[in-house]
Short mmCIF file of C-alpha atoms in Angstrom, two decimals:
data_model
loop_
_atom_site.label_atom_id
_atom_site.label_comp_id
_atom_site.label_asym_id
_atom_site.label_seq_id
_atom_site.Cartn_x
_atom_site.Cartn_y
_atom_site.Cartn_z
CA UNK S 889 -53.53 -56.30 -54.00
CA UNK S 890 -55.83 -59.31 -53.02
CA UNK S 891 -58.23 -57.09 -50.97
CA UNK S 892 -60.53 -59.86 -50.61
CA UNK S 893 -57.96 -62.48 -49.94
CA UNK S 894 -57.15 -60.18 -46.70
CA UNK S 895 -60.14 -60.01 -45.69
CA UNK S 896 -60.68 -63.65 -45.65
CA UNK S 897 -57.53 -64.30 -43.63
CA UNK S 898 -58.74 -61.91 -41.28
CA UNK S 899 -62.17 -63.45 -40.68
CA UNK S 900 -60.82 -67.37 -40.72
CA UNK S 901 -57.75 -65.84 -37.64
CA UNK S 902 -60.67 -64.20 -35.87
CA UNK S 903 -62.78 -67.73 -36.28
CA UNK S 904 -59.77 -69.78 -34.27
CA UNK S 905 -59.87 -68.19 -30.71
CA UNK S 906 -56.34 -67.95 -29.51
CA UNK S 907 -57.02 -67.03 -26.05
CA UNK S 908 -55.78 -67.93 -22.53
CA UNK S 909 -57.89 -71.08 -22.21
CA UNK S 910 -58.11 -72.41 -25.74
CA UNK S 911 -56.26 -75.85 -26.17
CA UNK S 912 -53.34 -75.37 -28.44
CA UNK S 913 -53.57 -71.34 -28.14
CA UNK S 914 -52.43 -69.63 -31.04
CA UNK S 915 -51.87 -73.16 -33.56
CA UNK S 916 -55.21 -72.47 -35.65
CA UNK S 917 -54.67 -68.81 -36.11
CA UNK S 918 -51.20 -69.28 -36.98
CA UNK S 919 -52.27 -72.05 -39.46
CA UNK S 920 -54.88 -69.97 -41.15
CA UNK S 921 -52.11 -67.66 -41.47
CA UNK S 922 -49.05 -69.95 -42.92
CA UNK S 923 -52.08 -71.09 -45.48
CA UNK S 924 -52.72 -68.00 -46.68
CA UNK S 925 -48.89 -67.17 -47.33
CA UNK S 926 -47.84 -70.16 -48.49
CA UNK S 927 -50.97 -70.30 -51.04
CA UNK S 928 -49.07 -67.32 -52.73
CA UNK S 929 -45.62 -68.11 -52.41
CA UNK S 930 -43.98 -66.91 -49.61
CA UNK S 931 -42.26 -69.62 -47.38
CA UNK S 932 -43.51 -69.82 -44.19
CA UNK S 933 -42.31 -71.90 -41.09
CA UNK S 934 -44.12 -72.33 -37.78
CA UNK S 935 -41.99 -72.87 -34.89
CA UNK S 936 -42.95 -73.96 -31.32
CA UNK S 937 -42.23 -71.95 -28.51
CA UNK S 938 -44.18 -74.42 -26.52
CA UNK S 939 -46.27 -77.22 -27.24
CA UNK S 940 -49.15 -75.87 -29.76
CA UNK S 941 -48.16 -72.16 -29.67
CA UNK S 942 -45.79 -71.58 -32.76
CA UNK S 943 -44.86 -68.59 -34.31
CA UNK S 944 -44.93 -67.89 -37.63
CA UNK S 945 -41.53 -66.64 -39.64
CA UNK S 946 -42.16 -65.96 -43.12
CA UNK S 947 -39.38 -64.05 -45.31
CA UNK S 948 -39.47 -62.63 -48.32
CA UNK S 949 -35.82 -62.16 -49.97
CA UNK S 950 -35.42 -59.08 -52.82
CA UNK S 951 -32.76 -59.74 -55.84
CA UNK S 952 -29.84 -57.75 -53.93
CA UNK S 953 -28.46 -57.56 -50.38
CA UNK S 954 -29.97 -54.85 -48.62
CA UNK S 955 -31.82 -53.47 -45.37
CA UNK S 956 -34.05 -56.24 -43.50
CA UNK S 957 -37.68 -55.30 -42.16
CA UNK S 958 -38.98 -57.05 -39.75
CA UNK S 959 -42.75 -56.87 -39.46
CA UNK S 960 -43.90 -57.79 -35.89
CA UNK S 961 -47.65 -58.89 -34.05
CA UNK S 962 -49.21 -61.28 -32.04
CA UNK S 963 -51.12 -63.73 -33.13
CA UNK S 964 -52.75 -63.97 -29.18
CA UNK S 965 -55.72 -62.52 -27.68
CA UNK S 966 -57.92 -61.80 -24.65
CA UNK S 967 -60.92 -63.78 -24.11
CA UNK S 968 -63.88 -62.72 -25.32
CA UNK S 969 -65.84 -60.37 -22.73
CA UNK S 970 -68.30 -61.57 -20.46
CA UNK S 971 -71.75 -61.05 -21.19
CA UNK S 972 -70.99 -60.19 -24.60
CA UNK S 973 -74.30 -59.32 -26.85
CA UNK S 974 -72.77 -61.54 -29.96
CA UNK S 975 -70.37 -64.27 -30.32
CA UNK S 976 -67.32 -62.51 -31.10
CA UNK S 977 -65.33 -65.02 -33.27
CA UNK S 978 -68.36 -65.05 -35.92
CA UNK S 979 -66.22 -62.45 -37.81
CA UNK S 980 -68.68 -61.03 -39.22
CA UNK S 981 -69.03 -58.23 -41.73
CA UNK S 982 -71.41 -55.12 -41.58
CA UNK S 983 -71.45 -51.65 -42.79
CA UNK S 984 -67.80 -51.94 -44.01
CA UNK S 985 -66.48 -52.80 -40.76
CA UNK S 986 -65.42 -56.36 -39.58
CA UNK S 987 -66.15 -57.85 -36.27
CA UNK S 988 -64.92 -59.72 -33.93
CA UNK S 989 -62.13 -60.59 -30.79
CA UNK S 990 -58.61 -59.91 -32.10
CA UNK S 991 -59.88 -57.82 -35.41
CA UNK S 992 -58.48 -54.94 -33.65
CA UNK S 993 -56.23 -56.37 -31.58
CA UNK S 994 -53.80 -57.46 -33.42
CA UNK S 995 -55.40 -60.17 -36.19
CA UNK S 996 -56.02 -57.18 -38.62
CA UNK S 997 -52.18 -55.92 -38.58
CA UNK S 998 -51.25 -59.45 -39.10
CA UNK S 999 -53.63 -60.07 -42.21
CA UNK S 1000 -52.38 -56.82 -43.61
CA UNK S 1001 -49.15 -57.57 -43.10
CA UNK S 1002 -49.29 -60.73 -44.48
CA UNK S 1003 -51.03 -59.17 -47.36
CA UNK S 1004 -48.08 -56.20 -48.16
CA UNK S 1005 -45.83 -59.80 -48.46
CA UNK S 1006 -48.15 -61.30 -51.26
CA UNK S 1007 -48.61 -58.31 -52.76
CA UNK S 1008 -45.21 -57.47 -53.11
CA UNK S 1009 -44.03 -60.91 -54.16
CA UNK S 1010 -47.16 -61.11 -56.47
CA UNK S 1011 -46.22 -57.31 -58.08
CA UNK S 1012 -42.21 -58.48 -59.30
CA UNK S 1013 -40.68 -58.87 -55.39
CA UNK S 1014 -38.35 -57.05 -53.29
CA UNK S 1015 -35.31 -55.10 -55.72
CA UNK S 1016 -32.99 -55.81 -52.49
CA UNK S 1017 -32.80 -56.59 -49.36
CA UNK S 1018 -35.37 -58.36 -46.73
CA UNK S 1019 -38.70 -58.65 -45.54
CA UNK S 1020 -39.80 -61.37 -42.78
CA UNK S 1021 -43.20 -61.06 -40.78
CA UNK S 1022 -42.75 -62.88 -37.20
CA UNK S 1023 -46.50 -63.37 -36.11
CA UNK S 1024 -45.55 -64.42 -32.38
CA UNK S 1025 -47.74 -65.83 -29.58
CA UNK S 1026 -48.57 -64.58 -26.18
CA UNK S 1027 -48.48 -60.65 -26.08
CA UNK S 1028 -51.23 -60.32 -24.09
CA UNK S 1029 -49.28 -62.17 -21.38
CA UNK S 1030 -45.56 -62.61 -20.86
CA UNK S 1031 -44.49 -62.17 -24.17
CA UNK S 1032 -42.99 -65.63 -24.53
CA UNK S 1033 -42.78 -65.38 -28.45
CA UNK S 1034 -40.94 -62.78 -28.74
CA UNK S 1035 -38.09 -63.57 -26.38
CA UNK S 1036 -37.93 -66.68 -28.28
CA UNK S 1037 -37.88 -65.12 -31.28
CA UNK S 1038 -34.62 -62.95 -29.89
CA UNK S 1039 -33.12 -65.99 -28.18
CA UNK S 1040 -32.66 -67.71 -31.75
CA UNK S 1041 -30.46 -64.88 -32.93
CA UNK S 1042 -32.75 -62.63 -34.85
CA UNK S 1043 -31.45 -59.64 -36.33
CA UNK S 1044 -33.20 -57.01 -38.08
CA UNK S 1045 -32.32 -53.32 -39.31
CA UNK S 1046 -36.31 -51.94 -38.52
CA UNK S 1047 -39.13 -53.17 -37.42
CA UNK S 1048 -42.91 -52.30 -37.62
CA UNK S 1049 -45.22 -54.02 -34.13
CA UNK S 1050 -48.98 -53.45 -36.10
CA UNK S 1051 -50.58 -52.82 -33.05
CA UNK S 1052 -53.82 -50.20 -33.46
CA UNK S 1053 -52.85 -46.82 -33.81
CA UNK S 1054 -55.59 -45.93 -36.62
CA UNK S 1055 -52.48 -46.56 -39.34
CA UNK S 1056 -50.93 -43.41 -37.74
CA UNK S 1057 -46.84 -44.16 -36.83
CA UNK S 1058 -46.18 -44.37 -33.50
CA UNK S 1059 -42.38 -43.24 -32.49
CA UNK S 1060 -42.05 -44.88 -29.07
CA UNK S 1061 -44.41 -46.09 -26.00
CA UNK S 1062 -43.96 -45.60 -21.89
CA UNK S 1063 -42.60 -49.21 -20.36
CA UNK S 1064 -44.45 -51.37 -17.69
CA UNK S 1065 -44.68 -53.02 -14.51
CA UNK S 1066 -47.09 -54.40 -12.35
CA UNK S 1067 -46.32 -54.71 -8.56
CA UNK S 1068 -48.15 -56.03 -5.75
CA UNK S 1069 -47.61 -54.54 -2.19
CA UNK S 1070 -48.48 -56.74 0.72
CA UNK S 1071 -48.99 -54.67 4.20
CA UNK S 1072 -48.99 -57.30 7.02
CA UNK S 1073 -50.40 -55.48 10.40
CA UNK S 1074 -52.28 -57.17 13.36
CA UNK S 1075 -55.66 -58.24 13.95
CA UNK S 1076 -57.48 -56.89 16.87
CA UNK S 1077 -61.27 -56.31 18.19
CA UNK S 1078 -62.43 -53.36 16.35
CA UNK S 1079 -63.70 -52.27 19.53
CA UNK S 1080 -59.79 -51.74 20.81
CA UNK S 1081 -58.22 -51.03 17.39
CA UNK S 1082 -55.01 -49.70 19.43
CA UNK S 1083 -54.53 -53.45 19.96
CA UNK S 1084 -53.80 -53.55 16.82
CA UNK S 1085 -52.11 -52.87 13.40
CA UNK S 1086 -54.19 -51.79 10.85
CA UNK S 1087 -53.10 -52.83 7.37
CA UNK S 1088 -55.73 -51.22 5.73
CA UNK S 1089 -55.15 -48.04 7.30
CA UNK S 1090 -51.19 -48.40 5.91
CA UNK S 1091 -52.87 -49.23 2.65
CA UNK S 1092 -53.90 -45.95 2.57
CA UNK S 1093 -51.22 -44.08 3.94
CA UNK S 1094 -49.02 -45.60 1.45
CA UNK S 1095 -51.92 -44.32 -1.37
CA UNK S 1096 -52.02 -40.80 0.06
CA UNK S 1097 -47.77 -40.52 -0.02
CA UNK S 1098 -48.54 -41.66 -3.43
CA UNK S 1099 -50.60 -39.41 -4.75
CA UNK S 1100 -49.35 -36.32 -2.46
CA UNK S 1101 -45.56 -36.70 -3.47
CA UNK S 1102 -44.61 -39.49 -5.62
CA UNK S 1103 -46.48 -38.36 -8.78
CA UNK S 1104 -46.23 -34.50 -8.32
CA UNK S 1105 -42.34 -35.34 -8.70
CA UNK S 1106 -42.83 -37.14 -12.35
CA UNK S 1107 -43.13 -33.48 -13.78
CA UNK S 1108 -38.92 -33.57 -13.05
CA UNK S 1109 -38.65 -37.33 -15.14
CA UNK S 1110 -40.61 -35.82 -18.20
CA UNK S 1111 -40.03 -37.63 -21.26
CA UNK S 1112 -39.33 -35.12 -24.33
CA UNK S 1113 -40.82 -37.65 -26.30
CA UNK S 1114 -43.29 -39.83 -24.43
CA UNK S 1115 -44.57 -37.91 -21.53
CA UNK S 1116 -45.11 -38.16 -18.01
CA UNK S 1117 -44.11 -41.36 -16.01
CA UNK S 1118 -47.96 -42.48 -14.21
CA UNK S 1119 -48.93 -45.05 -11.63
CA UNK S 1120 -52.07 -46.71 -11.14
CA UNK S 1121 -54.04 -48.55 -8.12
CA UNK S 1122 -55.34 -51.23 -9.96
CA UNK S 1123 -57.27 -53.28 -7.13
CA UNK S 1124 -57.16 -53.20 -3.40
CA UNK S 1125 -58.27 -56.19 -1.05
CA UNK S 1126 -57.75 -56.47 2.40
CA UNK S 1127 -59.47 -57.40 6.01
CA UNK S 1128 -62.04 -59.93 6.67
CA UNK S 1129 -65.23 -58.00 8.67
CA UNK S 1130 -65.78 -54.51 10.06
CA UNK S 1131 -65.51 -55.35 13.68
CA UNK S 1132 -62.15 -56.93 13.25
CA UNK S 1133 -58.91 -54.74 12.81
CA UNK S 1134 -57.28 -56.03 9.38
CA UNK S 1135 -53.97 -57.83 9.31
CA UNK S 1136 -53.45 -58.15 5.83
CA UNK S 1137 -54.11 -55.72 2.93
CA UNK S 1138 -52.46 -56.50 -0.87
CA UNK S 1139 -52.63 -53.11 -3.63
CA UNK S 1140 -51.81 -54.28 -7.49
CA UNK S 1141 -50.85 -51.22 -9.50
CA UNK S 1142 -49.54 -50.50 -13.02
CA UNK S 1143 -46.27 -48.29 -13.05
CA UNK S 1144 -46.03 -46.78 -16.97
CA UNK S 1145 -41.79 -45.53 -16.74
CA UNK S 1146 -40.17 -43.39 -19.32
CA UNK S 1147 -36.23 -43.39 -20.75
CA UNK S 1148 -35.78 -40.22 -17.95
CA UNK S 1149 -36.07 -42.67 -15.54
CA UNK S 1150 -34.49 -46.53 -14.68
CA UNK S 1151 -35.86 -49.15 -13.12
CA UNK S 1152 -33.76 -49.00 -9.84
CA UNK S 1153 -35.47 -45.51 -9.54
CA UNK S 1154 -38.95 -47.06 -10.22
CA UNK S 1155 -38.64 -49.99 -7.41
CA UNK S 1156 -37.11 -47.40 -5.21
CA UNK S 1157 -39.43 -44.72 -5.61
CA UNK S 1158 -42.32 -47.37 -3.92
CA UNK S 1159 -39.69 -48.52 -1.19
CA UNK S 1160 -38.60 -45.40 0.10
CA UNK S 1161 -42.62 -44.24 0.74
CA UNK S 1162 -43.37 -48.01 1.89
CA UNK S 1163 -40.36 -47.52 4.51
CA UNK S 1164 -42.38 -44.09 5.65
CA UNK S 1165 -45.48 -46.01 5.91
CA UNK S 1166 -43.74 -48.86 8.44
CA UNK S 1167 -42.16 -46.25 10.68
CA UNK S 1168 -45.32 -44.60 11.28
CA UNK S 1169 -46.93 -48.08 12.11
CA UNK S 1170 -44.50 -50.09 14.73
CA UNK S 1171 -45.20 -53.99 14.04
CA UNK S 1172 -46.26 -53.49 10.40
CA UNK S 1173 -44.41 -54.82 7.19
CA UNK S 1174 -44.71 -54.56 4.21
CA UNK S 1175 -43.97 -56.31 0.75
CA UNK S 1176 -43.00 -55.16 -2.83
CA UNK S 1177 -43.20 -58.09 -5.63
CA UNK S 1178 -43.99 -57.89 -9.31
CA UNK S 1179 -46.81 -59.41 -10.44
CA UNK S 1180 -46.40 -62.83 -11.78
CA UNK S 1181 -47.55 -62.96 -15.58
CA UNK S 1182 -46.60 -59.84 -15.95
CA UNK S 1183 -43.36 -61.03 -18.05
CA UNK S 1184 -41.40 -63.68 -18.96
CA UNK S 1185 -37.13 -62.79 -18.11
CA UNK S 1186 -36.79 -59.59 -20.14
CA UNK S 1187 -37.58 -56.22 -18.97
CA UNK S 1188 -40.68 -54.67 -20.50
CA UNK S 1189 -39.31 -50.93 -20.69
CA UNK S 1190 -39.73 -48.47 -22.56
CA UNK S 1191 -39.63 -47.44 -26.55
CA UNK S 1192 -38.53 -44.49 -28.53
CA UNK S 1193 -37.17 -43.76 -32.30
CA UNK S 1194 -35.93 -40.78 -33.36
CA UNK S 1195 -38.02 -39.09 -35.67
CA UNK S 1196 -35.35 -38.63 -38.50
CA UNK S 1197 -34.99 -42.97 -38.56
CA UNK S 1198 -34.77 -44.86 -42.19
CA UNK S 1199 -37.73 -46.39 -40.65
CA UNK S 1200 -39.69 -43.60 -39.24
CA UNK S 1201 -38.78 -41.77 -42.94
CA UNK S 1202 -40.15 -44.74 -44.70
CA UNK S 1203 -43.17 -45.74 -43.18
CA UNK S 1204 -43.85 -41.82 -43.23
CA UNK S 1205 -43.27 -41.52 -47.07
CA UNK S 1206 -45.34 -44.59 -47.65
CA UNK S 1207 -48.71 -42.18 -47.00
CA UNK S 1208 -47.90 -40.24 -50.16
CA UNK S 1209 -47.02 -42.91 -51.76
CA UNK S 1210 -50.97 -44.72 -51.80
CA UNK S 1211 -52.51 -41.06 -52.57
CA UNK S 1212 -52.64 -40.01 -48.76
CA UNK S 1213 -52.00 -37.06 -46.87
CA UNK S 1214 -48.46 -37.91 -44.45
CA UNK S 1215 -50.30 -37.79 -40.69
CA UNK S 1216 -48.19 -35.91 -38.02
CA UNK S 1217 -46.29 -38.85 -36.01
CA UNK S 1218 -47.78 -40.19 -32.20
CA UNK S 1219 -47.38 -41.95 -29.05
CA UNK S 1220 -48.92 -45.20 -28.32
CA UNK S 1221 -50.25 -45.23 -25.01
CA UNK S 1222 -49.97 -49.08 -24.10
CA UNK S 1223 -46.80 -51.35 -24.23
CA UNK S 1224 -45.31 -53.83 -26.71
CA UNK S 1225 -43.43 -56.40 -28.17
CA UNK S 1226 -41.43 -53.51 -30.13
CA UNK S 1227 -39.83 -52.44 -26.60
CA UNK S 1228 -38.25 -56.04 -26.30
CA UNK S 1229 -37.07 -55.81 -30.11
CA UNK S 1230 -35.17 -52.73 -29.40
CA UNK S 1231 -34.14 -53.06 -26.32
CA UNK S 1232 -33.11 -56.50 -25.95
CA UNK S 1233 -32.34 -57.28 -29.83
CA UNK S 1234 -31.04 -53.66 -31.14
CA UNK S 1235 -33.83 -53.77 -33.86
CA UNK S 1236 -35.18 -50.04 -33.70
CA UNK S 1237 -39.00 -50.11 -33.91
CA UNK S 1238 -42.47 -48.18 -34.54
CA UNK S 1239 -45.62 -49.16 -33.61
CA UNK S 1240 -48.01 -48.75 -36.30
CA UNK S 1241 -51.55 -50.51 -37.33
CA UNK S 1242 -55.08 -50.10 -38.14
CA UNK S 1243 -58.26 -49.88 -35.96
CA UNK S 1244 -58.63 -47.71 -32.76
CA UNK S 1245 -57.13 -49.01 -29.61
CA UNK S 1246 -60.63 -48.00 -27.39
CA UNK S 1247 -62.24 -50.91 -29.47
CA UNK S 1248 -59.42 -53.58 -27.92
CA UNK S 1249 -60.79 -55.82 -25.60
CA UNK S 1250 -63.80 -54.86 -25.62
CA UNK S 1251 -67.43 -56.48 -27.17
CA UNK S 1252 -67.85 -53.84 -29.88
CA UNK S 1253 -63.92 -54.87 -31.01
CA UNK S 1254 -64.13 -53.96 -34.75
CA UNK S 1255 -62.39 -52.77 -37.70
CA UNK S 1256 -63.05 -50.58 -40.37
CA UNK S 1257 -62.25 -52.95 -43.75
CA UNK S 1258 -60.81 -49.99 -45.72
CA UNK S 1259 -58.25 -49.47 -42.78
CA UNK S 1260 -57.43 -53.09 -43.45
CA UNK S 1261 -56.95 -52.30 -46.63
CA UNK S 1262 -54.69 -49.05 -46.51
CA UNK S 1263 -52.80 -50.46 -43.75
CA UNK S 1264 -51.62 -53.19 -46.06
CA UNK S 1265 -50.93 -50.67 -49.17
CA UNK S 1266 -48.74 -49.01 -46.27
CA UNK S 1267 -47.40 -51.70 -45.38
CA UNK S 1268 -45.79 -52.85 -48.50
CA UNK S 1269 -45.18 -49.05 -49.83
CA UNK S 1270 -43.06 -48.53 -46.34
CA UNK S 1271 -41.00 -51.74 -47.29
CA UNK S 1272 -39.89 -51.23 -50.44
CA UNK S 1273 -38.52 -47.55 -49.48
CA UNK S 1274 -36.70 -49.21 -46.03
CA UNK S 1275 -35.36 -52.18 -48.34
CA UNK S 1276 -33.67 -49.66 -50.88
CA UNK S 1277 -31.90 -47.36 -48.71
CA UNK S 1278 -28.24 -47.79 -48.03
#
């Protein structure tokens, strides 16, 4: 394989910012990318999702019908972190490790990715079936690529999302939604707070019923695969000076739900102890809303595979076949754009990349260029097993 080639794609997608912000978001990254492929032979076509954020389709077609792999990221990122000791699209490389915004996150999937396609097509090509690497824009936001890339009509028979799990497979990931709850009360003198209804005070009533009885009861949802359903209070905000009795008091929270549960149970679950909260406070009301941004039309639930998959089997077998000992399989702890694939497009999907999620998003994001490497030996050993089997 072109190690060096990879790298270089790598550092000139982490040198075009693709963040919220950036005129034309994802365009330069995804050029840098369609450059690279097309240099060594593999057709690739961007196409607009909206004006200036394409993504990238490039497939790679073996000498016999067979299976199809899809290999998934984003070609988005978040901005760089305020504050920040460097500038983080330098992409710069020290003590084996390359830095910068998105090298984690997912730029260093992509390159490798990219790089199992050359390096198959460069080694003799696929003996059958497919291979097509979708590098899609806005993950890190409503996930806009991807549901275009399922409104065209894509079909695959696998797919592999290369977000960070330290090149270990990932069989499935909890799904996620962000609410905001709104409790409207009445302002009064602080001096007479009976006057008044306190929305602050339902704030954290509704908090306490939370905590006290909502989550105890996830131990009945457990997931045999993923876990625990959990709930977070994200930010609170509310009232506008001590001596005044506050009207109006907003929580955002994250709500992570598993395949025990549906989503009917998961808005329900936050009415039923909101409805407790406005008895015990005559004149208050209250508000449940998810978050815009959050996600575009399709449901961002949750992701499993079974264990005994073509896919899961391949990707697994692809460790022993580069020289390295098979890792046991994981969960990934945050969401993706594999839960739309299979959910919303039937295309059964693992999560599986290099570099260490805790780096994401933060000002040390960095990854380790022999990970790069190995991910993209995996990467092309996994497809030619998935592409052979019948």
């Amino acid at each position: 394989m072109d190690d060096r080639g990879i790298l270089e794609l790598l550092q000139a997608m982490v040198r075009a910012p693709s963040h919220t912000g950036v005129p034309r978001q994802e365009e330069a990254a995804a050029g840098a990318l369609a450059a690279y492929l097309r240099g060594r032979g593999v057709p690739a076509e961007l196409v607009e999702v909206r004006d200036g954020r394409p993504n990238l389709i490039a497939t790679l077609a073996g000498k016999r019908p067979g299976p199809h792999l899809l290999f998934c990221g984003h070609l988005d990122t978040v901005p760089p972190n305020s504050g920040a000791a460097g500038d983080l699209f330098s992409a710069t490389v020290d003590s084996g490790r390359v830095f910068g915004r998105g090298t984690v996150d997912m730029k260093g999937a992509l390159a490798a990715m990219a790089g199992a396609l050359a390096g198959i097509r460069e080694s003799g090509g696929l003996d059958s079936g497919r291979v097509t690497l979708a590098a899609v824009v806005d993950e890190e936001m409503e996930s806009i690529g991807a549901e275009a890339l399922i409104r065209s009509g894509f079909k695959a028979d696998g797919a592999v999302v290369g977000e960070p799990t330290g090149n270990r497979v990932a069989v499935g990931h909890k799904g996620l939604e962000w609410f905001e709850v709104t409790f409207t009360g009445k302002a009064a003198h602080g001096g007479t707070p009976e006057a008044g209804v306190n929305a602050i005070a339902a704030a954290a009533h509704f908090v306490s019923l939370v905590e006290r009885e909502l989550v105890p009861g996830f131990e009945r949802r457990r997931d045999p695969a993923l876990g625990l359903p959990a709930i977070n209070m994200g930010t609170i905000r509310g009232g506008q000076q001590p001596s005044m009795v506050a009207a109006d008091c907003a929580i955002q929270l994250d709500r992570r739900w598993v395949t025990t549960e549906t989503i009917e149970q998961v808005f329900d679950d936050i009415e039923a102890l909101l409805a407790r909260v406005r008895e015990a406070r005559p004149g208050l009301r209250t508000k449940l809303a998810r978050m815009p941004g959050g996600m575009a039309t399709m449901l961002h639930g949750p992701l499993v595979i079974d264990r005994g998959h073509p896919l899961v089997v391949s990707a697994l077998a692809a460790f022993g076949d580069v020289g390295l000992a098979v890792p046991a399989t994981d969960v990934f702890p945050a969401w993706t754009d594999g839960a739309l694939l299979a959910r919303e497009a039937g295309i059964p999907a693992i999560i599986w990349g290099p570099g260490a999620l805790e780096l994401a998003h933060s000002p040390e994001e960095s990854l380790p260029i022999e990970d790069l490497y190995q991910a993209a030996r995996l990467y092309a050993a996994a497809a030619r097993r998935f592409t052979a089997t019948r």
